[in-house]
Coordinates of C-alpha atoms in Angstrom, one line a residue:
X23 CA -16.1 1.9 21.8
X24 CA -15.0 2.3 25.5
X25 CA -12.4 1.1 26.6
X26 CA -13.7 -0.8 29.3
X27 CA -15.1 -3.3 26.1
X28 CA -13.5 -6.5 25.6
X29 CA -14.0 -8.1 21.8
X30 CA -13.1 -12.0 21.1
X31 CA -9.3 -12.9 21.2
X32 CA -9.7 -15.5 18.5
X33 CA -9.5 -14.7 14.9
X34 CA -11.4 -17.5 14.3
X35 CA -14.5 -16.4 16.3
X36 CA -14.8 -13.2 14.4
X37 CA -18.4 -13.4 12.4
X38 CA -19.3 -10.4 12.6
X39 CA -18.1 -6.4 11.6
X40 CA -15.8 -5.7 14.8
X41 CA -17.5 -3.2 17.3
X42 CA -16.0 0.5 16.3
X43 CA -16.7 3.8 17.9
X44 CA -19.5 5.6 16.1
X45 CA -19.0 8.2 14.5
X46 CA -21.7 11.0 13.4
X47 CA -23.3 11.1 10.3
X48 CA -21.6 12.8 7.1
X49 CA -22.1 16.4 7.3
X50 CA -23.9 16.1 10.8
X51 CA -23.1 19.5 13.0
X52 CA -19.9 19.3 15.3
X53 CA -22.0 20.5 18.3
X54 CA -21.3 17.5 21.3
X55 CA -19.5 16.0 18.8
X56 CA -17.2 13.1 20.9
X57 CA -13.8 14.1 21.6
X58 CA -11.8 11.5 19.8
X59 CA -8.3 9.5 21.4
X60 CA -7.3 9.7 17.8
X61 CA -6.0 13.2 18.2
X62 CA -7.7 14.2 21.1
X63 CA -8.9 16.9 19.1
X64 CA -13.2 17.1 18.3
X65 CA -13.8 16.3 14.6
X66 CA -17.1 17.3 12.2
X67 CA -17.5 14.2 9.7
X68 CA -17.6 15.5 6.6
X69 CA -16.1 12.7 4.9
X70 CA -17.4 10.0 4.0
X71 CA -14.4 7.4 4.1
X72 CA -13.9 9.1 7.7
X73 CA -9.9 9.5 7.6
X74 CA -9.4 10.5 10.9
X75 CA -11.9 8.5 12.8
X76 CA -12.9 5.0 13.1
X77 CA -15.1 3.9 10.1
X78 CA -18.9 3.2 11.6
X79 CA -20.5 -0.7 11.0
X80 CA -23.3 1.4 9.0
X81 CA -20.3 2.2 6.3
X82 CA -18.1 -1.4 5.9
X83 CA -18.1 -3.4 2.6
X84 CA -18.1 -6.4 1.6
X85 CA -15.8 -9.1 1.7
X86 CA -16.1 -8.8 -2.7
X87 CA -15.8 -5.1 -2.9
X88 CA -12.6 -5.2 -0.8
X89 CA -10.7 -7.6 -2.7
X90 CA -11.9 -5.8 -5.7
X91 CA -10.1 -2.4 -4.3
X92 CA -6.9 -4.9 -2.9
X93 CA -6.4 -6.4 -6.3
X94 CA -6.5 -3.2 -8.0
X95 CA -3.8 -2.1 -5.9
X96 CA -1.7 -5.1 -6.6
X97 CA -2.1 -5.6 -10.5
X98 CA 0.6 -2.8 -10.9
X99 CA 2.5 -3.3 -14.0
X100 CA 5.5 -1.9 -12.9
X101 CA 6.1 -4.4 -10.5
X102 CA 7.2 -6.8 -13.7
X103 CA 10.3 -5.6 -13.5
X104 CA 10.9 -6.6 -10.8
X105 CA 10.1 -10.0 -11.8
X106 CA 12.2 -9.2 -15.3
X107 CA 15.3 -9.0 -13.1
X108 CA 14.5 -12.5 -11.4
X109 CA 13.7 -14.2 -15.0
X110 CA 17.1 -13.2 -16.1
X111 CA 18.7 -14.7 -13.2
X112 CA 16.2 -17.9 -11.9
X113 CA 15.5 -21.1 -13.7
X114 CA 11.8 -21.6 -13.7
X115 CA 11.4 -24.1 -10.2
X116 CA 13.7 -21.8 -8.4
X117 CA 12.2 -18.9 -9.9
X118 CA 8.8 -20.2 -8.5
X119 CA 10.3 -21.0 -5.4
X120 CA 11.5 -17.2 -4.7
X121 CA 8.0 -15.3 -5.6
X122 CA 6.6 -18.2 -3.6
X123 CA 8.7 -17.3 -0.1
X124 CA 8.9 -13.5 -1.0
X125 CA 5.0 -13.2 -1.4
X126 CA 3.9 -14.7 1.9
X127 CA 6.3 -12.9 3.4
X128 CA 4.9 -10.2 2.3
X129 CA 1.5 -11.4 2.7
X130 CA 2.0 -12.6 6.4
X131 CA 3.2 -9.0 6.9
X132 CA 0.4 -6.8 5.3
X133 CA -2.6 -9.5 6.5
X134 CA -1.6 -8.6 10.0
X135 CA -1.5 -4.9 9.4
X136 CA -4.9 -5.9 7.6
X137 CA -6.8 -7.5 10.1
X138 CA -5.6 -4.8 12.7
X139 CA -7.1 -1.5 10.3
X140 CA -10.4 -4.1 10.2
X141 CA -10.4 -4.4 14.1
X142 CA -10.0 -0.7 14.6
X143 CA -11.5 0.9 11.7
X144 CA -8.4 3.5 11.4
X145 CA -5.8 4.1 8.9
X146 CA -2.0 3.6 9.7
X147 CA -1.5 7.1 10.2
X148 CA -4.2 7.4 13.1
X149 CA -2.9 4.2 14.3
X150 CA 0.1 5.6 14.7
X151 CA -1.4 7.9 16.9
X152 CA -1.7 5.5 19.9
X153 CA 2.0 3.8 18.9
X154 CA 4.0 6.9 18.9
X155 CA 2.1 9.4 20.5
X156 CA -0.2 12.7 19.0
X157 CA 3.1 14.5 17.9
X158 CA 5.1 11.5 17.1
X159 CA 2.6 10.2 14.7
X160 CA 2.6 13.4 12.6
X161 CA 6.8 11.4 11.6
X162 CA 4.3 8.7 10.2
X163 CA 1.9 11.2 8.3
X164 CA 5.3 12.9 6.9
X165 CA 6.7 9.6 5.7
X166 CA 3.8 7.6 4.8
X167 CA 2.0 10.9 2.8
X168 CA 5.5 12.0 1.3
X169 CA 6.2 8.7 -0.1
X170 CA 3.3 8.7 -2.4
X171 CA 3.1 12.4 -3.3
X172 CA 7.0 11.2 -5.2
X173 CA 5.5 8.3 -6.3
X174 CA 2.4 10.0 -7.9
X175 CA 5.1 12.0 -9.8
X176 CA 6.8 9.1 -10.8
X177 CA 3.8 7.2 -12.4
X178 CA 2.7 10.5 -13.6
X179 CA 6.1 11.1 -15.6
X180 CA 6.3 7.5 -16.6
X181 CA 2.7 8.0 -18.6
X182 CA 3.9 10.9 -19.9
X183 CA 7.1 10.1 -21.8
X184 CA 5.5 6.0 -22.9
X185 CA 2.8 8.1 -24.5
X186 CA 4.8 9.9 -26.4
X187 CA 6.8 6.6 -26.9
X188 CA 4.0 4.7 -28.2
X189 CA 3.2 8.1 -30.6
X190 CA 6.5 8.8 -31.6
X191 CA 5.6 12.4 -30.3
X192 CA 8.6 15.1 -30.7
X193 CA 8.9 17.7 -27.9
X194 CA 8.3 18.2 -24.5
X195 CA 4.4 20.0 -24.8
X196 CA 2.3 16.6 -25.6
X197 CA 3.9 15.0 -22.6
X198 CA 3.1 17.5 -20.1
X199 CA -0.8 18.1 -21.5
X200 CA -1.0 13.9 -20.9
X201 CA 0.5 14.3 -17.1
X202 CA -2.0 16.7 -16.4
X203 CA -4.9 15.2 -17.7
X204 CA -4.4 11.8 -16.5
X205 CA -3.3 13.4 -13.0
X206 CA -6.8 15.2 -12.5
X207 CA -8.6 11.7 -13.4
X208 CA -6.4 10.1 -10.4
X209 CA -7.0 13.1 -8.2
X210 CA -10.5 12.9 -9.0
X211 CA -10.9 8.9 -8.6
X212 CA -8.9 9.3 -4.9
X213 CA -11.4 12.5 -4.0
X214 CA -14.5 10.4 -4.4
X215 CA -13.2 7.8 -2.2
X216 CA -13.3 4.0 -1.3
X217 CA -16.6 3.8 -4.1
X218 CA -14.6 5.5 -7.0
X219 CA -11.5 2.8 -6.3
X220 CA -13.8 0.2 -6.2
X221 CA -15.5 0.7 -9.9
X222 CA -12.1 1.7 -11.4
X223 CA -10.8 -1.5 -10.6
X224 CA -13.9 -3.4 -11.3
X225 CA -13.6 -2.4 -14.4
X226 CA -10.0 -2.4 -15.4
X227 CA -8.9 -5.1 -13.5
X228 CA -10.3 -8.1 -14.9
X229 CA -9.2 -6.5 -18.1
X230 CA -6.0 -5.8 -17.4
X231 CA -5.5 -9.5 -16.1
X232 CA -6.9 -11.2 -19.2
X233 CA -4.3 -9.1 -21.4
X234 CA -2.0 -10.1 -19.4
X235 CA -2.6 -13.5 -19.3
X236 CA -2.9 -13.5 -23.2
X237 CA 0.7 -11.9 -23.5
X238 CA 2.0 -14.4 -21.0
X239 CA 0.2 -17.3 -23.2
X240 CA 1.8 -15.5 -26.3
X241 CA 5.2 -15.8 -24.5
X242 CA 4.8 -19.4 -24.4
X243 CA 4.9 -20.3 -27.6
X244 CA 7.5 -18.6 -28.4
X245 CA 9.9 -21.0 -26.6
X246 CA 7.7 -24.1 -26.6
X247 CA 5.2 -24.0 -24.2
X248 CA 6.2 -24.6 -20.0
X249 CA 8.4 -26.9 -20.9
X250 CA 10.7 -24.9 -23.0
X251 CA 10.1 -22.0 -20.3
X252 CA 11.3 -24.4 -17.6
X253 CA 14.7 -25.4 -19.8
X254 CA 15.9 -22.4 -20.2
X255 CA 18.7 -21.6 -17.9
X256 CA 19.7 -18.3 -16.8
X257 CA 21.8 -15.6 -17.7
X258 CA 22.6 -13.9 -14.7
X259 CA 22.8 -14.6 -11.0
X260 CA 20.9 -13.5 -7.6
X261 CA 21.7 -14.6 -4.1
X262 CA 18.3 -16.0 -2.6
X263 CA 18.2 -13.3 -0.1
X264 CA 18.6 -10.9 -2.4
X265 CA 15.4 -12.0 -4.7
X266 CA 13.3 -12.4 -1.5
X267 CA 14.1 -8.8 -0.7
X268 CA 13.3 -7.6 -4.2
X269 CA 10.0 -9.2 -4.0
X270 CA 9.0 -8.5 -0.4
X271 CA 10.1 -4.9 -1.2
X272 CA 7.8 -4.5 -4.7
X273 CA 5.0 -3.8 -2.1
X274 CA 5.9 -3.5 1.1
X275 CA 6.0 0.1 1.6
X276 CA 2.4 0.4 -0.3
X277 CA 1.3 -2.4 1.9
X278 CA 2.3 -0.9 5.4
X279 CA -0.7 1.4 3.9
X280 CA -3.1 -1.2 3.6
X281 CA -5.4 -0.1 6.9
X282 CA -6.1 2.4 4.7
X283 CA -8.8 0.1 2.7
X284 CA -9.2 -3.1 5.1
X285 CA -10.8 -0.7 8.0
X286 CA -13.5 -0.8 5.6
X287 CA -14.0 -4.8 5.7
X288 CA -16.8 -6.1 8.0
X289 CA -14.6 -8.3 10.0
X290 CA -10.8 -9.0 10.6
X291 CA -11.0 -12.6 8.9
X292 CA -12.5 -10.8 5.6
X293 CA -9.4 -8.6 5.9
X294 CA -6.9 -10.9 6.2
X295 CA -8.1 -12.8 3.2
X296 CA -8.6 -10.1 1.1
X297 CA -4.5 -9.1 1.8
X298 CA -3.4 -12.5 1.2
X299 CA -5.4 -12.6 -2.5
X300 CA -4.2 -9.3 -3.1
X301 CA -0.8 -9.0 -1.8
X302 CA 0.5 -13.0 -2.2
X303 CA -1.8 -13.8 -5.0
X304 CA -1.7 -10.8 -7.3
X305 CA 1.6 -9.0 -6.6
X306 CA 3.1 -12.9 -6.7
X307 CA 1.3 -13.3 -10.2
X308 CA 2.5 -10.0 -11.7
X309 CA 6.1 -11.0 -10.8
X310 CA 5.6 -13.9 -12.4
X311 CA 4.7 -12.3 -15.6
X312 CA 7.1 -10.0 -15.6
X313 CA 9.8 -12.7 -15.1
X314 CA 8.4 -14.2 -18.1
X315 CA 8.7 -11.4 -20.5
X316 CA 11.8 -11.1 -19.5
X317 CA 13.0 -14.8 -20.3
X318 CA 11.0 -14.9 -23.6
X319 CA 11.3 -11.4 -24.7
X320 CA 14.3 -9.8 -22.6
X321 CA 11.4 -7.3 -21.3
X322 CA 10.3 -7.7 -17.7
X323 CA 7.1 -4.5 -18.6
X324 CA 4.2 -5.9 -20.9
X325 CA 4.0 -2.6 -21.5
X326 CA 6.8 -2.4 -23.6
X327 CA 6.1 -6.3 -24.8
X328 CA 3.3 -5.0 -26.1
X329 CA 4.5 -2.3 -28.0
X330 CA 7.3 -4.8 -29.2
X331 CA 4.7 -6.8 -30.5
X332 CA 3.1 -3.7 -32.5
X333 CA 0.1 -3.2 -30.0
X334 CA 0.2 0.1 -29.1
X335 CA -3.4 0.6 -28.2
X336 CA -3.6 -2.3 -26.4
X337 CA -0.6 -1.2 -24.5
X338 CA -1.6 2.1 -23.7
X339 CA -5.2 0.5 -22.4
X340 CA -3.2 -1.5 -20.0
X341 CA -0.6 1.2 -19.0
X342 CA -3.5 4.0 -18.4
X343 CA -6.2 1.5 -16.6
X344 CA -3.6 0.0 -14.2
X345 CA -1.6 2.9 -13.3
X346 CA -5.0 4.7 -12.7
X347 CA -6.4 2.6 -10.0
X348 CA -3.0 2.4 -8.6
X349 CA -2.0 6.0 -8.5
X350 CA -5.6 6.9 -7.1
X351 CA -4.7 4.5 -3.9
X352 CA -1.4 6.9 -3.6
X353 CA -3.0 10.0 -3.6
X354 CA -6.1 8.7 -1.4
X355 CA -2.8 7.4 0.9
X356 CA -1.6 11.1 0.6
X357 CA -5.1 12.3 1.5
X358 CA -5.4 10.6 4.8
X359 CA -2.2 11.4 5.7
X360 CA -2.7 14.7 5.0
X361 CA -5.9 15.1 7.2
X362 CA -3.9 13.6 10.3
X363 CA -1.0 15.8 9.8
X364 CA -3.1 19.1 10.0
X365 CA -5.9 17.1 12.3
X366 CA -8.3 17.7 9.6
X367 CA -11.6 16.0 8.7
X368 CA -11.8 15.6 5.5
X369 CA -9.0 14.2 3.0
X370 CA -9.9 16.5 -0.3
X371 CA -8.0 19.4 -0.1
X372 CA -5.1 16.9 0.8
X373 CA -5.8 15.0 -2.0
X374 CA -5.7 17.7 -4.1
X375 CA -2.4 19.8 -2.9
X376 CA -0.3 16.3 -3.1
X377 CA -2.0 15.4 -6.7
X378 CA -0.8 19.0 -7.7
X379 CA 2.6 18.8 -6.5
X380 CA 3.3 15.1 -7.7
X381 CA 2.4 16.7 -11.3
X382 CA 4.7 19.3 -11.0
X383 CA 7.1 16.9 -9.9
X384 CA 6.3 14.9 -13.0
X385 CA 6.7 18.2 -15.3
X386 CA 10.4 19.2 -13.7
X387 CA 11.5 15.2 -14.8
X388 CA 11.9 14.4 -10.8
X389 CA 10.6 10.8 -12.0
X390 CA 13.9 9.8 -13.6
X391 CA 15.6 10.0 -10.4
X392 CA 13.3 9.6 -7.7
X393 CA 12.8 5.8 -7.6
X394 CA 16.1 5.3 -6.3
X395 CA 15.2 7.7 -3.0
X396 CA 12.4 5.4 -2.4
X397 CA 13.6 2.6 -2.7
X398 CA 15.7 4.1 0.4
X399 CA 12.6 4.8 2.1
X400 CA 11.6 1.0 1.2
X401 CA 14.2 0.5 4.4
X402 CA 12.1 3.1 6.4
X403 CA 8.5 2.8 6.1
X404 CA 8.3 -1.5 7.1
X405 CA 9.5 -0.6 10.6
X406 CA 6.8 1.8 11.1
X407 CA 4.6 -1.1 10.3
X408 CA 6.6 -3.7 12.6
X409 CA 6.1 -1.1 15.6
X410 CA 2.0 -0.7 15.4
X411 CA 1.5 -4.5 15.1
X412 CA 3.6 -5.3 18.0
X413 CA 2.4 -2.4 20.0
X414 CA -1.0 -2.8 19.0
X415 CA -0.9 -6.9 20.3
X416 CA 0.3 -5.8 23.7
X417 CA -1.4 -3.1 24.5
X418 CA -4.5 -2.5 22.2
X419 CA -6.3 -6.2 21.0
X420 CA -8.8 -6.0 23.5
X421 CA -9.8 -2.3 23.7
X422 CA -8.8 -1.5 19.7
X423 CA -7.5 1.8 20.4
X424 CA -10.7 3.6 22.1
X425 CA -11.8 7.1 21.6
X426 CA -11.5 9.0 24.3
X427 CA -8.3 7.5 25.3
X428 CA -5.6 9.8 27.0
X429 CA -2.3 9.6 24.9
X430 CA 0.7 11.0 25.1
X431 CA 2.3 14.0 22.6
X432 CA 5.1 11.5 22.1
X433 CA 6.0 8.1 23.1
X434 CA 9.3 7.9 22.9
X435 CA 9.7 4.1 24.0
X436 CA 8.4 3.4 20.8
X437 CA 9.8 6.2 18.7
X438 CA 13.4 4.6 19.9
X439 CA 12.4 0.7 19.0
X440 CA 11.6 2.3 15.2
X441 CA 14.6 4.6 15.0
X442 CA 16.9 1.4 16.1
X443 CA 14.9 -1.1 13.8
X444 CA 15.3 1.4 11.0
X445 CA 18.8 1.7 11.4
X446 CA 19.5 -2.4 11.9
X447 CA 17.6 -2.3 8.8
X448 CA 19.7 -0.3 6.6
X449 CA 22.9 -1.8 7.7
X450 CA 21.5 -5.4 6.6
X451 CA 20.5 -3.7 3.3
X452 CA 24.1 -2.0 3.2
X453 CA 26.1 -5.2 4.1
X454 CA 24.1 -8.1 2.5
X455 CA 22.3 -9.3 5.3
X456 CA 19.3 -11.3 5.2
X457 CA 16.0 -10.0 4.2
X458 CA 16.2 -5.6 5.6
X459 CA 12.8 -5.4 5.0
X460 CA 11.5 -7.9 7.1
X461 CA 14.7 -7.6 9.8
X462 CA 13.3 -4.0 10.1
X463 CA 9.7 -5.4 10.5
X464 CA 10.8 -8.2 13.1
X465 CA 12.6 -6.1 15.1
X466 CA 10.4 -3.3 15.7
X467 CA 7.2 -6.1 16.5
X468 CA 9.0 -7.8 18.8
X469 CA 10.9 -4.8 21.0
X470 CA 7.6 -2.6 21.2
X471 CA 5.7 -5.7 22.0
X472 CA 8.1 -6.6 24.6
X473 CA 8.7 -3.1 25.8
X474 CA 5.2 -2.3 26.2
X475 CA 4.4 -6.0 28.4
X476 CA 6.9 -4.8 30.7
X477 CA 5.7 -1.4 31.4
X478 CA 2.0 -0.8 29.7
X479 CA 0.8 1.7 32.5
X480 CA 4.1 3.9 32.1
X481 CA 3.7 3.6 28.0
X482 CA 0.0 4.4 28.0
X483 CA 0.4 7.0 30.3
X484 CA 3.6 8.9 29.8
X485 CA 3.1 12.8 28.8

């Protein structure tokens, strides 16, 4: 796209896939290959799901597929327990009322990050290419791609030692030969791409949500149906704030990744719906049924409800098909970021070297602490997401981020506006205040959007 080319403001007017640079064909030869703004750097396409460059019309999906690939990201069972810790503390109308405000937060928040990775056809590491500059982006890639290389580990650690749970298995050696098988089918789900997401959660998925549903139903009757849910008062106690934050921050990290899929979508509106089914629809529901394990069962994980309830099979289907599809997105996540770190074409290798380190995470035990560090980065990672949108509605709606544009090794306008949002963030979290997720989000969209009205030619240009 050059960057003389001016697309329709309007959300609303968007019927058709939006205009993206084309890239060459997979595996064409890198001779007068473009030189691309995303890195300034001349790439060979050799990957299919193009993680450095934008993705061409020829290669969107459907408005289906992509909520397909969203929802599988979202059914993630350990998000119940986040919704346990609200059942024990939330009668049922209030209860409601919390995933109901915490999920369109969240929703609002990812949709826009959505429809922007559908306008430009990048992920949010190359995005941050044009926000903080060739060099300053490669803090995103570090960030973004070390998050979910530790928390591959942790999902592959938590497989492990339920297994042997469920099994009663003694010793250490069954464990470690699960983490490793189960890791190379995630590795090799993330290394075939968008196409091998989409048929793992095609299948599982539906699955997955009807056992759900059937242990939620089961729930139910054991204390009378919705009424007797909705008398039974609570045990504990939650400021609201506090429950908004715990549900915003179930997915908001993951989400900030969501460009990652939705460049794929045909247009922005297909985007932004697909986010809001998948992020406020299904992340809202799997609170919910987490939230009423706990009040029924005193057990936020179905999981574990399951295996209460003596089905072990069943609860190992639903522990290995969800955490499949969702621990594929985190090492295709780590694959992209990867390739924009070391300006690299492809995401396999990358995929490969964070799915063998998460394991050996896993084996060491790093997955009973890590969860706690990040949760920490949970503080860290929305910002980055605040900073593209608002930088991305001042200075990059109409051209969506051409190739071929000049940018700067670092622009530290914007690196400053996430360093201060991150920190205004952390003190809210440390002191109580409001929602540090979304204060961190709020604050960097609205200084890098108003920095970058007031001086756009200095921004754009600065070396």
């Amino acid at each position: 796209m050059s960057a003389g080319h001016t697309e329709p403001d309007a959300l609303a007017a968007e019927s058709a896939a939006p205009a993206a640079p084309t890239a060459p064909a997979v595996g064409a030869a890198s001779h007068g290959a473009p030189r691309s703004a995303a890195g300034n750097f001349t790439v060979e396409v050799v990957d299919r799901d193009y993680p450095v460059t934008p993705v061409p019309g020829h290669a969107r999906k459907g408005f289906f597929s992509l909520v397909v690939v969203l929802l599988g990201f979202t059914i993630f069972t350990p998000t119940m327990l986040a919704g346990a810790a609200l059942g024990e503390s939330f009668a049922l109308r209030d209860l409601l009322l919390v995933i109901l405000l915490g999920s369109s937060v969240l929703g609002a928040y990812v949709a826009v990050l959505g429809w922007i990775g559908a306008r430009t056809g990048l992920t949010t590491v190359v995005m941050a290419r044009y926000t903080l500059g060739t060099r300053g982006s490669k803090l995103a890639s570090i960030l973004l791609g070390g998050t979910q290389i530790g928390w591959y580990g942790v999902v592959v650690g938590t497989i492990g030692e339920l297994t042997a749970q469920a099994f009663g298995w003694e010793g250490f050696g069954a464990q470690a030969v699960v983490m490793i098988v189960v890791s190379a089918l995630m590795c090799a789900t993330a290394v075939y791409g968008y196409r091998g997401m989409y048929w793992v959660s095609l299948v599982s998925t539906p699955l997955i949500l009807i056992l759900a549903l059937w242990v939620m139903f089961r729930s139910l009757e054991e204390v009378g149906g919705w009424v007797g849910l909705a008398a039974v008062q609570p045990d504990a106690t939650m400021p609201i704030a506090v429950a908004v934050t715990a549900v915003v921050g179930t997915f908001v990290s993951a989400g900030t990744q969501a460009p990652n899929w939705t460049r794929f979508a045909r247009t922005g509106r297909q985007a932004v719906l697909a986010c809001v089914i998948g992020f406020l629809i299904g992340n809202g529901l799997m609170i919910f049924l987490g939230a009423v394990g706990a009040i029924t069962f005193g057990e936020g994980d179905f999981v574990l409800v399951l295996f209460n309830l003596g089905l072990v099979g069943w609860g190992l289907f639903l522990l290995f098909g969800n955490l499949w599809k969702s621990n594929a997105d985190a090492a295709y996540s780590f694959g992209v970021a990867g390739a924009e770190l070391f300006e690299k074409p492809s995401k396999t290798r990358f995929v490969i070297i964070g799915s063998v380190i998460g394991t050996v995470l896993a084996l060491v035990g790093v997955h009973e602490h890590l969860p706690q560090y990040l949760g920490l980065l949970g503080t860290f990672i929305p910002p980055l997401g605040g900073v593209i949108i608002g930088d991305y509605l001042a200075r990059w709606r109409r051209t969506q981020m051409p190739e071929g544009e000049p940018l700067p090794k670092a622009n530290w306008i914007n690196l400053g506006v996430y360093a201060v949002a991150c920190v205004l963030a952390w003190v809210a979290g440390e002191f109580g205040i409001g929602i540090p997720p979304v204060i961190g989000v709020l604050v960097a969209l609205v200084l890098s959007f108003a920095l970058a009205r007031l001086s756009p030619r200095r921004i754009a240009s600065a070396e």
